[in-house]
mmCIF file of C-alpha atoms in Angstrom:
data_model
loop_
_atom_site.group_PDB
_atom_site.id
_atom_site.type_symbol
_atom_site.label_atom_id
_atom_site.label_comp_id
_atom_site.label_asym_id
_atom_site.label_seq_id
_atom_site.Cartn_x
_atom_site.Cartn_y
_atom_site.Cartn_z
ATOM 1 C CA MET M 27 -24.080 6.366 -11.164
ATOM 2 C CA LYS M 28 -21.725 9.054 -12.454
ATOM 3 C CA ILE M 29 -18.109 8.075 -13.003
ATOM 4 C CA LEU M 30 -15.394 10.640 -13.690
ATOM 5 C CA MET M 31 -12.333 9.423 -15.586
ATOM 6 C CA ILE M 32 -9.331 11.631 -14.786
ATOM 7 C CA GLY M 33 -7.144 10.790 -17.761
ATOM 8 C CA LEU M 34 -8.024 8.498 -20.660
ATOM 9 C CA GLY M 35 -4.715 7.081 -21.834
ATOM 10 C CA SER M 36 -4.237 3.345 -22.301
ATOM 11 C CA ILE M 37 -4.929 2.349 -18.687
ATOM 12 C CA GLY M 38 -7.845 4.763 -18.304
ATOM 13 C CA GLN M 39 -9.424 3.351 -21.458
ATOM 14 C CA ARG M 40 -8.937 -0.204 -20.219
ATOM 15 C CA HIS M 41 -10.847 0.615 -17.039
ATOM 16 C CA LEU M 42 -13.495 2.401 -19.118
ATOM 17 C CA ARG M 43 -13.999 -0.635 -21.373
ATOM 18 C CA ASN M 44 -14.294 -2.913 -18.357
ATOM 19 C CA ILE M 45 -16.803 -0.610 -16.667
ATOM 20 C CA ARG M 46 -18.971 -0.736 -19.777
ATOM 21 C CA LYS M 47 -18.626 -4.542 -20.011
ATOM 22 C CA LEU M 48 -19.597 -5.002 -16.378
ATOM 23 C CA TYR M 49 -22.240 -2.334 -15.883
ATOM 24 C CA GLY M 50 -23.414 -1.391 -19.374
ATOM 25 C CA THR M 51 -25.055 1.993 -19.776
ATOM 26 C CA SER M 52 -26.085 2.231 -16.107
ATOM 27 C CA CYS M 53 -23.013 4.412 -15.573
ATOM 28 C CA GLU M 54 -22.803 7.941 -16.928
ATOM 29 C CA ILE M 55 -19.215 8.662 -17.975
ATOM 30 C CA LEU M 56 -17.525 12.030 -17.506
ATOM 31 C CA ALA M 57 -13.900 12.711 -18.342
ATOM 32 C CA TYR M 58 -11.314 15.313 -17.450
ATOM 33 C CA ARG M 59 -8.786 15.374 -20.285
ATOM 34 C CA THR M 60 -5.856 17.705 -20.874
ATOM 35 C CA ARG M 61 -4.402 16.326 -24.105
ATOM 36 C CA GLY M 62 -7.602 15.008 -25.665
ATOM 37 C CA LEU M 63 -5.843 12.477 -27.881
ATOM 38 C CA GLN M 64 -8.290 10.535 -30.033
ATOM 39 C CA ARG M 65 -6.506 7.168 -29.957
ATOM 40 C CA THR M 66 -8.913 4.391 -29.082
ATOM 41 C CA PHE M 67 -7.388 1.114 -27.871
ATOM 42 C CA THR M 68 -8.285 -2.561 -27.751
ATOM 43 C CA ASP M 69 -7.553 -4.847 -24.784
ATOM 44 C CA GLU M 70 -4.409 -5.905 -26.696
ATOM 45 C CA MET M 71 -3.195 -2.276 -26.840
ATOM 46 C CA GLN M 72 -3.851 -1.941 -30.564
ATOM 47 C CA ILE M 73 -5.239 1.262 -32.100
ATOM 48 C CA ARG M 74 -8.816 1.014 -33.383
ATOM 49 C CA ASN M 75 -8.624 3.134 -36.497
ATOM 50 C CA GLY M 76 -11.606 5.324 -37.294
ATOM 51 C CA VAL M 77 -13.186 4.987 -33.835
ATOM 52 C CA ASN M 78 -13.933 8.118 -31.821
ATOM 53 C CA LEU M 79 -13.527 7.289 -28.129
ATOM 54 C CA GLU M 80 -15.766 10.053 -26.816
ATOM 55 C CA GLU M 81 -18.589 9.235 -29.234
ATOM 56 C CA GLU M 82 -18.439 5.473 -28.756
ATOM 57 C CA PHE M 83 -18.626 5.670 -24.960
ATOM 58 C CA LYS M 84 -20.877 8.754 -24.887
ATOM 59 C CA ILE M 85 -18.422 10.675 -22.723
ATOM 60 C CA LYS M 86 -19.051 14.198 -21.478
ATOM 61 C CA VAL M 87 -15.607 15.806 -21.628
ATOM 62 C CA PHE M 88 -14.164 18.667 -19.561
ATOM 63 C CA ASN M 89 -10.799 20.411 -19.842
ATOM 64 C CA ASP M 90 -11.097 21.814 -16.302
ATOM 65 C CA LEU M 91 -11.261 19.438 -13.321
ATOM 66 C CA ASN M 92 -13.329 21.835 -11.208
ATOM 67 C CA TYR M 93 -16.017 22.006 -13.886
ATOM 68 C CA ALA M 94 -16.071 18.204 -14.075
ATOM 69 C CA LEU M 95 -16.455 17.921 -10.294
ATOM 70 C CA GLU M 96 -19.365 20.391 -10.381
ATOM 71 C CA GLU M 97 -21.284 17.579 -12.103
ATOM 72 C CA LYS M 98 -21.121 15.736 -8.739
ATOM 73 C CA PRO M 99 -19.675 12.396 -9.862
ATOM 74 C CA ASP M 100 -20.037 9.487 -7.440
ATOM 75 C CA ILE M 101 -16.688 7.910 -8.340
ATOM 76 C CA ALA M 102 -13.419 9.210 -9.788
ATOM 77 C CA PHE M 103 -10.803 7.062 -11.508
ATOM 78 C CA VAL M 104 -7.403 8.750 -11.197
ATOM 79 C CA THR M 105 -5.500 7.381 -14.202
ATOM 80 C CA ASN M 106 -3.475 10.356 -15.399
ATOM 81 C CA ILE M 107 0.303 10.776 -15.070
ATOM 82 C CA THR M 108 1.708 9.676 -11.710
ATOM 83 C CA ALA M 109 3.036 13.114 -10.784
ATOM 84 C CA ARG M 110 -0.529 14.539 -10.790
ATOM 85 C CA HIS M 111 -2.271 11.751 -8.889
ATOM 86 C CA MET M 112 -2.396 13.480 -5.496
ATOM 87 C CA GLU M 113 -3.439 16.845 -6.882
ATOM 88 C CA CYS M 114 -6.437 15.304 -8.640
ATOM 89 C CA ALA M 115 -7.261 12.780 -5.902
ATOM 90 C CA ILE M 116 -7.414 15.536 -3.279
ATOM 91 C CA ALA M 117 -9.785 17.608 -5.425
ATOM 92 C CA ALA M 118 -12.031 14.600 -6.104
ATOM 93 C CA ALA M 119 -12.084 13.511 -2.442
ATOM 94 C CA ARG M 120 -13.020 17.020 -1.335
ATOM 95 C CA ALA M 121 -15.877 16.893 -3.853
ATOM 96 C CA GLY M 122 -17.189 13.735 -2.168
ATOM 97 C CA CYS M 123 -16.053 11.103 -4.663
ATOM 98 C CA ASP M 124 -15.059 7.535 -3.936
ATOM 99 C CA LEU M 125 -11.687 6.971 -5.576
ATOM 100 C CA PHE M 126 -9.894 4.379 -7.660
ATOM 101 C CA ILE M 127 -6.249 5.504 -7.930
ATOM 102 C CA GLU M 128 -4.059 3.747 -10.464
ATOM 103 C CA LYS M 129 -0.683 2.647 -9.100
ATOM 104 C CA PRO M 130 1.443 4.159 -7.719
ATOM 105 C CA VAL M 131 -0.441 6.616 -5.550
ATOM 106 C CA SER M 132 2.176 9.263 -6.388
ATOM 107 C CA ASP M 133 5.824 9.760 -7.310
ATOM 108 C CA SER M 134 6.601 11.284 -3.888
ATOM 109 C CA LEU M 135 5.075 11.584 -0.426
ATOM 110 C CA ASP M 136 4.262 15.251 -1.012
ATOM 111 C CA ARG M 137 0.576 15.901 -0.221
ATOM 112 C CA CYS M 138 -0.004 12.242 0.716
ATOM 113 C CA ARG M 139 -0.458 13.189 4.372
ATOM 114 C CA GLU M 140 -2.909 15.912 3.339
ATOM 115 C CA PHE M 141 -4.873 13.356 1.309
ATOM 116 C CA ALA M 142 -4.801 10.843 4.182
ATOM 117 C CA GLY M 143 -6.306 13.486 6.464
ATOM 118 C CA ILE M 144 -9.108 14.200 4.010
ATOM 119 C CA ILE M 145 -10.130 10.554 3.624
ATOM 120 C CA GLU M 146 -9.816 9.941 7.380
ATOM 121 C CA ASN M 147 -12.360 12.658 8.036
ATOM 122 C CA SER M 148 -14.719 11.546 5.292
ATOM 123 C CA ASN M 149 -16.579 8.401 4.329
ATOM 124 C CA CYS M 150 -14.970 7.992 0.922
ATOM 125 C CA ILE M 151 -13.646 4.646 -0.302
ATOM 126 C CA VAL M 152 -10.090 4.726 -1.700
ATOM 127 C CA TYR M 153 -8.825 1.803 -3.769
ATOM 128 C CA VAL M 154 -5.309 1.594 -5.259
ATOM 129 C CA GLY M 155 -5.162 -0.343 -8.517
ATOM 130 C CA TYR M 156 -2.574 -3.128 -8.485
ATOM 131 C CA GLN M 157 -3.952 -5.706 -10.892
ATOM 132 C CA ASN M 158 -1.234 -8.308 -10.221
ATOM 133 C CA ARG M 159 -2.860 -9.029 -6.857
ATOM 134 C CA PHE M 160 -5.351 -10.978 -8.980
ATOM 135 C CA HIS M 161 -2.762 -12.911 -10.992
ATOM 136 C CA PRO M 162 -3.262 -16.673 -10.536
ATOM 137 C CA CYS M 163 0.483 -17.205 -10.010
ATOM 138 C CA ILE M 164 0.484 -14.742 -7.120
ATOM 139 C CA ALA M 165 -2.501 -16.594 -5.686
ATOM 140 C CA ASP M 166 -0.529 -19.858 -6.051
ATOM 141 C CA ILE M 167 2.433 -18.429 -4.146
ATOM 142 C CA LYS M 168 0.256 -17.101 -1.313
ATOM 143 C CA ASN M 169 -1.665 -20.359 -0.979
ATOM 144 C CA ILE M 170 1.453 -22.546 -0.948
ATOM 145 C CA ILE M 171 3.257 -20.351 1.600
ATOM 146 C CA ASN M 172 0.202 -19.976 3.839
ATOM 147 C CA GLY M 173 -0.301 -23.741 3.699
ATOM 148 C CA GLY M 174 3.261 -24.369 4.819
ATOM 149 C CA GLY M 175 4.116 -26.130 1.571
ATOM 150 C CA ILE M 176 7.745 -24.998 1.467
ATOM 151 C CA GLY M 177 8.311 -24.237 5.143
ATOM 152 C CA SER M 178 10.088 -21.151 6.441
ATOM 153 C CA ILE M 179 11.198 -18.647 3.809
ATOM 154 C CA ILE M 180 14.909 -18.568 3.003
ATOM 155 C CA SER M 181 14.973 -16.054 0.139
ATOM 156 C CA VAL M 182 12.905 -14.508 -2.669
ATOM 157 C CA GLU M 183 13.959 -13.370 -6.154
ATOM 158 C CA ASN M 184 11.847 -11.262 -8.471
ATOM 159 C CA GLU M 185 12.510 -10.029 -12.023
ATOM 160 C CA PHE M 186 10.371 -7.717 -14.135
ATOM 161 C CA GLY M 187 11.777 -6.315 -17.366
ATOM 162 C CA GLU M 188 10.339 -4.934 -20.578
ATOM 163 C CA ARG M 189 11.775 -2.889 -23.438
ATOM 164 C CA LEU M 190 10.533 0.688 -23.108
ATOM 165 C CA SER M 191 11.015 1.533 -26.794
ATOM 166 C CA THR M 192 8.555 -1.210 -27.858
ATOM 167 C CA MET M 193 6.217 -1.188 -24.862
ATOM 168 C CA HIS M 194 3.778 1.217 -26.525
ATOM 169 C CA PRO M 195 4.429 0.859 -30.281
ATOM 170 C CA TYR M 196 1.801 3.485 -31.116
ATOM 171 C CA GLU M 197 3.801 6.364 -29.553
ATOM 172 C CA ASP M 198 7.325 7.728 -29.224
ATOM 173 C CA TYR M 199 8.666 6.274 -25.961
ATOM 174 C CA ARG M 200 10.515 9.540 -25.248
ATOM 175 C CA THR M 201 7.224 11.381 -24.811
ATOM 176 C CA THR M 202 5.705 8.878 -22.368
ATOM 177 C CA TYR M 203 5.417 9.513 -18.632
ATOM 178 C CA MET M 204 7.573 6.434 -18.029
ATOM 179 C CA ALA M 205 10.546 8.163 -19.684
ATOM 180 C CA GLN M 206 10.336 11.466 -17.808
ATOM 181 C CA LYS M 207 11.266 12.212 -14.217
ATOM 182 C CA LYS M 208 8.863 15.154 -13.957
ATOM 183 C CA MET M 209 5.950 12.827 -14.731
ATOM 184 C CA GLY M 210 6.962 10.076 -12.295
ATOM 185 C CA GLY M 211 8.883 7.881 -14.733
ATOM 186 C CA GLY M 212 11.491 5.157 -14.384
ATOM 187 C CA PRO M 213 11.262 1.365 -13.972
ATOM 188 C CA ILE M 214 11.111 1.514 -10.163
ATOM 189 C CA LEU M 215 7.906 3.567 -10.112
ATOM 190 C CA ASN M 216 6.362 1.936 -13.174
ATOM 191 C CA LEU M 217 7.409 -1.738 -13.183
ATOM 192 C CA GLN M 218 9.027 -2.650 -9.880
ATOM 193 C CA ILE M 219 6.193 -0.975 -7.976
ATOM 194 C CA HIS M 220 3.894 -3.823 -9.079
ATOM 195 C CA CYS M 221 6.278 -6.328 -7.538
ATOM 196 C CA LEU M 222 6.713 -4.328 -4.358
ATOM 197 C CA ASP M 223 2.954 -4.346 -3.873
ATOM 198 C CA TYR M 224 2.462 -8.099 -4.129
ATOM 199 C CA LEU M 225 5.680 -8.796 -2.219
ATOM 200 C CA GLN M 226 4.540 -6.714 0.764
ATOM 201 C CA CYS M 227 1.085 -8.254 0.410
ATOM 202 C CA ILE M 228 2.611 -11.743 0.802
ATOM 203 C CA PHE M 229 5.564 -11.087 3.126
ATOM 204 C CA GLY M 230 4.712 -7.887 4.994
ATOM 205 C CA SER M 231 6.747 -4.699 5.368
ATOM 206 C CA PRO M 232 10.543 -4.736 4.865
ATOM 207 C CA GLU M 233 12.938 -3.141 7.315
ATOM 208 C CA SER M 234 15.526 -1.793 4.873
ATOM 209 C CA VAL M 235 16.802 -1.789 1.296
ATOM 210 C CA PHE M 236 20.067 -1.391 -0.575
ATOM 211 C CA ALA M 237 19.623 -0.608 -4.264
ATOM 212 C CA VAL M 238 21.717 -0.004 -7.350
ATOM 213 C CA ALA M 239 20.201 1.856 -10.295
ATOM 214 C CA GLY M 240 21.526 3.551 -13.387
ATOM 215 C CA THR M 241 21.508 3.867 -17.149
ATOM 216 C CA ALA M 242 22.970 1.061 -19.235
ATOM 217 C CA SER M 243 21.469 1.891 -22.622
ATOM 218 C CA GLY M 244 21.157 4.607 -25.215
ATOM 219 C CA LEU M 245 17.537 5.313 -24.369
ATOM 220 C CA ASP M 246 16.721 9.010 -24.568
ATOM 221 C CA ILE M 247 15.295 9.322 -21.039
ATOM 222 C CA ASP M 248 16.163 11.307 -17.909
ATOM 223 C CA VAL M 249 15.419 8.462 -15.461
ATOM 224 C CA GLU M 250 17.205 5.197 -14.656
ATOM 225 C CA ASP M 251 16.656 2.320 -17.092
ATOM 226 C CA ASN M 252 17.477 -0.486 -14.637
ATOM 227 C CA ALA M 253 17.393 -1.042 -10.888
ATOM 228 C CA SER M 254 18.247 -3.871 -8.521
ATOM 229 C CA SER M 255 16.972 -3.717 -4.947
ATOM 230 C CA LEU M 256 17.791 -5.980 -2.009
ATOM 231 C CA TYR M 257 15.176 -5.754 0.743
ATOM 232 C CA CYS M 258 15.523 -7.122 4.264
ATOM 233 C CA PHE M 259 12.337 -8.737 5.604
ATOM 234 C CA ARG M 260 11.778 -10.211 9.047
ATOM 235 C CA GLN M 261 9.857 -13.465 9.254
ATOM 236 C CA LYS M 262 10.111 -13.855 13.009
ATOM 237 C CA LYS M 263 11.650 -11.789 15.801
ATOM 238 C CA ASP M 264 15.037 -13.459 15.373
ATOM 239 C CA LYS M 265 14.953 -14.359 11.677
ATOM 240 C CA ILE M 266 15.417 -12.192 8.600
ATOM 241 C CA PHE M 267 15.408 -13.117 4.925
ATOM 242 C CA PRO M 268 16.298 -11.228 1.733
ATOM 243 C CA ILE M 269 14.087 -10.324 -1.211
ATOM 244 C CA TYR M 270 15.936 -9.336 -4.374
ATOM 245 C CA SER M 271 13.924 -7.430 -6.967
ATOM 246 C CA HIS M 272 15.319 -6.470 -10.380
ATOM 247 C CA THR M 273 13.569 -4.337 -12.964
ATOM 248 C CA ASP M 274 14.571 -2.697 -16.248
ATOM 249 C CA PHE M 275 13.371 -0.963 -19.404
ATOM 250 C CA LEU M 276 15.604 -3.089 -21.646
ATOM 251 C CA GLN M 277 14.542 -6.713 -21.917
ATOM 252 C CA TYR M 278 12.813 -8.257 -24.897
ATOM 253 C CA PRO M 279 10.884 -10.453 -24.846
ATOM 254 C CA PRO M 280 9.456 -9.212 -21.543
ATOM 255 C CA VAL M 281 10.112 -11.167 -18.363
ATOM 256 C CA HIS M 282 8.150 -11.275 -15.096
ATOM 257 C CA LYS M 283 9.162 -14.026 -12.677
ATOM 258 C CA VAL M 284 9.178 -14.798 -8.963
ATOM 259 C CA LYS M 285 11.165 -17.483 -7.150
ATOM 260 C CA VAL M 286 10.564 -18.264 -3.480
ATOM 261 C CA VAL M 287 12.988 -20.573 -1.683
ATOM 262 C CA GLY M 288 11.873 -22.276 1.516
ATOM 263 C CA GLU M 289 13.436 -24.768 3.877
ATOM 264 C CA LYS M 290 11.331 -27.582 2.366
ATOM 265 C CA GLY M 291 11.312 -26.591 -1.304
ATOM 266 C CA ARG M 292 10.817 -23.723 -3.712
ATOM 267 C CA ILE M 293 8.239 -22.044 -5.943
ATOM 268 C CA GLU M 294 9.010 -20.712 -9.429
ATOM 269 C CA ALA M 295 6.330 -18.584 -11.058
ATOM 270 C CA ASP M 296 6.352 -17.147 -14.587
ATOM 271 C CA LEU M 297 3.651 -14.497 -14.601
ATOM 272 C CA ASN M 298 3.833 -13.879 -18.346
ATOM 273 C CA ALA M 299 3.366 -17.582 -19.116
ATOM 274 C CA ALA M 300 0.929 -18.010 -16.181
ATOM 275 C CA ILE M 301 2.749 -21.103 -14.949
ATOM 276 C CA THR M 302 3.742 -21.970 -11.378
ATOM 277 C CA LYS M 303 6.163 -24.769 -10.530
ATOM 278 C CA ILE M 304 6.423 -26.206 -7.015
ATOM 279 C CA TYR M 305 9.432 -28.243 -5.944
ATOM 280 C CA ALA M 306 8.861 -29.863 -2.555
ATOM 281 C CA ASP M 307 9.663 -33.145 -0.819
ATOM 282 C CA GLY M 308 12.082 -34.467 -3.430
ATOM 283 C CA PRO M 309 13.028 -33.944 -7.075
ATOM 284 C CA SER M 310 9.497 -34.132 -8.486
ATOM 285 C CA VAL M 311 7.777 -30.963 -9.675
ATOM 286 C CA GLN M 312 4.135 -29.959 -9.524
ATOM 287 C CA ILE M 313 3.118 -27.701 -12.403
ATOM 288 C CA LEU M 314 0.118 -25.376 -12.197
ATOM 289 C CA GLU M 315 -0.627 -24.077 -15.686
ATOM 290 C CA HIS M 316 -3.342 -21.442 -15.951
ATOM 291 C CA LYS M 317 -4.282 -21.963 -19.588
ATOM 292 C CA LYS M 318 -7.445 -19.874 -19.457
ATOM 293 C CA PHE M 319 -5.706 -16.847 -17.974
ATOM 294 C CA ALA M 320 -6.197 -13.605 -19.893
ATOM 295 C CA ARG M 321 -4.401 -10.455 -18.780
ATOM 296 C CA ASN M 322 -7.534 -8.336 -18.798
ATOM 297 C CA ASP M 323 -9.131 -10.687 -16.243
ATOM 298 C CA MET M 324 -7.008 -9.055 -13.520
ATOM 299 C CA PHE M 325 -8.293 -5.592 -14.379
ATOM 300 C CA VAL M 326 -11.897 -6.807 -14.441
ATOM 301 C CA LYS M 327 -11.528 -8.367 -10.988
ATOM 302 C CA GLU M 328 -10.072 -5.226 -9.429
ATOM 303 C CA ILE M 329 -12.950 -3.142 -10.816
ATOM 304 C CA GLN M 330 -15.426 -5.644 -9.389
ATOM 305 C CA GLU M 331 -13.760 -5.586 -5.984
ATOM 306 C CA PHE M 332 -13.637 -1.787 -5.937
ATOM 307 C CA MET M 333 -17.323 -1.523 -6.853
ATOM 308 C CA GLU M 334 -18.239 -4.049 -4.153
ATOM 309 C CA CYS M 335 -16.330 -1.993 -1.584
ATOM 310 C CA VAL M 336 -18.173 1.126 -2.719
ATOM 311 C CA LYS M 337 -21.539 -0.621 -2.484
ATOM 312 C CA GLU M 338 -20.839 -2.172 0.922
ATOM 313 C CA ARG M 339 -18.925 0.884 2.249
ATOM 314 C CA ARG M 340 -16.021 -1.269 3.403
ATOM 315 C CA THR M 341 -12.276 -0.636 3.343
ATOM 316 C CA PRO M 342 -10.512 -2.466 0.473
ATOM 317 C CA GLU M 343 -7.496 -4.671 1.093
ATOM 318 C CA SER M 344 -5.683 -2.568 -1.498
ATOM 319 C CA ASP M 345 -6.357 0.679 0.315
ATOM 320 C CA PHE M 346 -4.390 3.911 0.572
ATOM 321 C CA ARG M 347 -2.228 2.618 3.430
ATOM 322 C CA GLN M 348 -1.156 -0.336 1.293
ATOM 323 C CA GLY M 349 -0.456 2.043 -1.594
ATOM 324 C CA ILE M 350 1.698 4.205 0.664
ATOM 325 C CA LEU M 351 3.725 1.197 1.832
ATOM 326 C CA SER M 352 4.634 0.127 -1.712
ATOM 327 C CA LEU M 353 5.437 3.761 -2.572
ATOM 328 C CA LYS M 354 7.729 4.033 0.464
ATOM 329 C CA MET M 355 9.481 0.832 -0.633
ATOM 330 C CA ALA M 356 10.043 2.328 -4.092
ATOM 331 C CA LEU M 357 11.208 5.707 -2.787
ATOM 332 C CA ALA M 358 13.559 3.989 -0.331
ATOM 333 C CA ALA M 359 15.116 2.046 -3.220
ATOM 334 C CA LYS M 360 15.546 5.226 -5.252
ATOM 335 C CA LYS M 361 17.103 7.013 -2.275
ATOM 336 C CA SER M 362 19.449 4.088 -1.622
ATOM 337 C CA ALA M 363 20.640 4.114 -5.239
ATOM 338 C CA GLU M 364 21.120 7.883 -5.233
ATOM 339 C CA GLU M 365 23.007 7.979 -1.908
ATOM 340 C CA ASN M 366 24.760 4.591 -2.219
ATOM 341 C CA ARG M 367 23.744 3.433 1.247
ATOM 342 C CA LEU M 368 21.368 1.203 3.150
ATOM 343 C CA VAL M 369 18.036 2.971 3.661
ATOM 344 C CA TYR M 370 15.577 2.054 6.402
ATOM 345 C CA LEU M 371 11.851 2.247 5.692
ATOM 346 C CA GLU M 372 11.360 4.086 8.994
ATOM 347 C CA GLU M 373 13.161 7.069 7.380
ATOM 348 C CA PHE M 374 9.932 7.640 5.484
#
């Protein structure tokens, strides 16, 4: 099997390492690279000094995507900057590749309809990478809610914050795609988007959002550094409930938490600590502590699921339509903050 890596930054290298761990040398690795940086990472995001990435993984490198696609790869991993996802995904789909697209699918809806038309008229598998779908705390929340453990949902709160200037200590944060609007930066498209994916996966599609976003720091970036979004979800025909999601590029140590309040109790999940607390039927608390959880496990599981979908030729749960929904949620929040008004998802 030939696999084309479109971009080999930190996330591309993580997928590459996991592919090698899972499938050994049975996969031939190609890469389309524009910067060609020779930093080689560990799973803990540390630089492996003296290690040449291309030599270690026996990668055939191209600086032109068309030349890479002439090698007829079976699969393409789109892991470059967000703003170029659709451009590269369209080219790879037209060349007959199955696709793994790292979140989000894009930084706008431009060309998304064109891409949807291509995959609709082809047999290619498209998987959107949202690793938090495989977090044990998210699984806890889904299982408890689906089992009726806390009754009808009253409200949901979500917080995801991390300091941008220390997120990638090996590089100047100002040069990262997260810091630049033209590359698809900002906490909504890079942090909150994770939350929007698992929230819509658990609760469905929201009707509307009102968001506030801005700059509260001295970070040298041209995007917002914090955003707070209030989404309106409908549980039944006559019942709505709010989901509040906050994200920022400022907090240290990092925080990633979800609280779900129901009529019979509540769930509090700390994704960084991998601990879920369930309060139901009185003051006692049930604690689910996932001591064996390792962050890279989520990435391994999404690769396995993608490869199974490719082998079985079946549509993934995390498909392009799901990726578009979370992107619309993010774009609606950005539009709400920019225009200072309630934005309905149907506007997109």
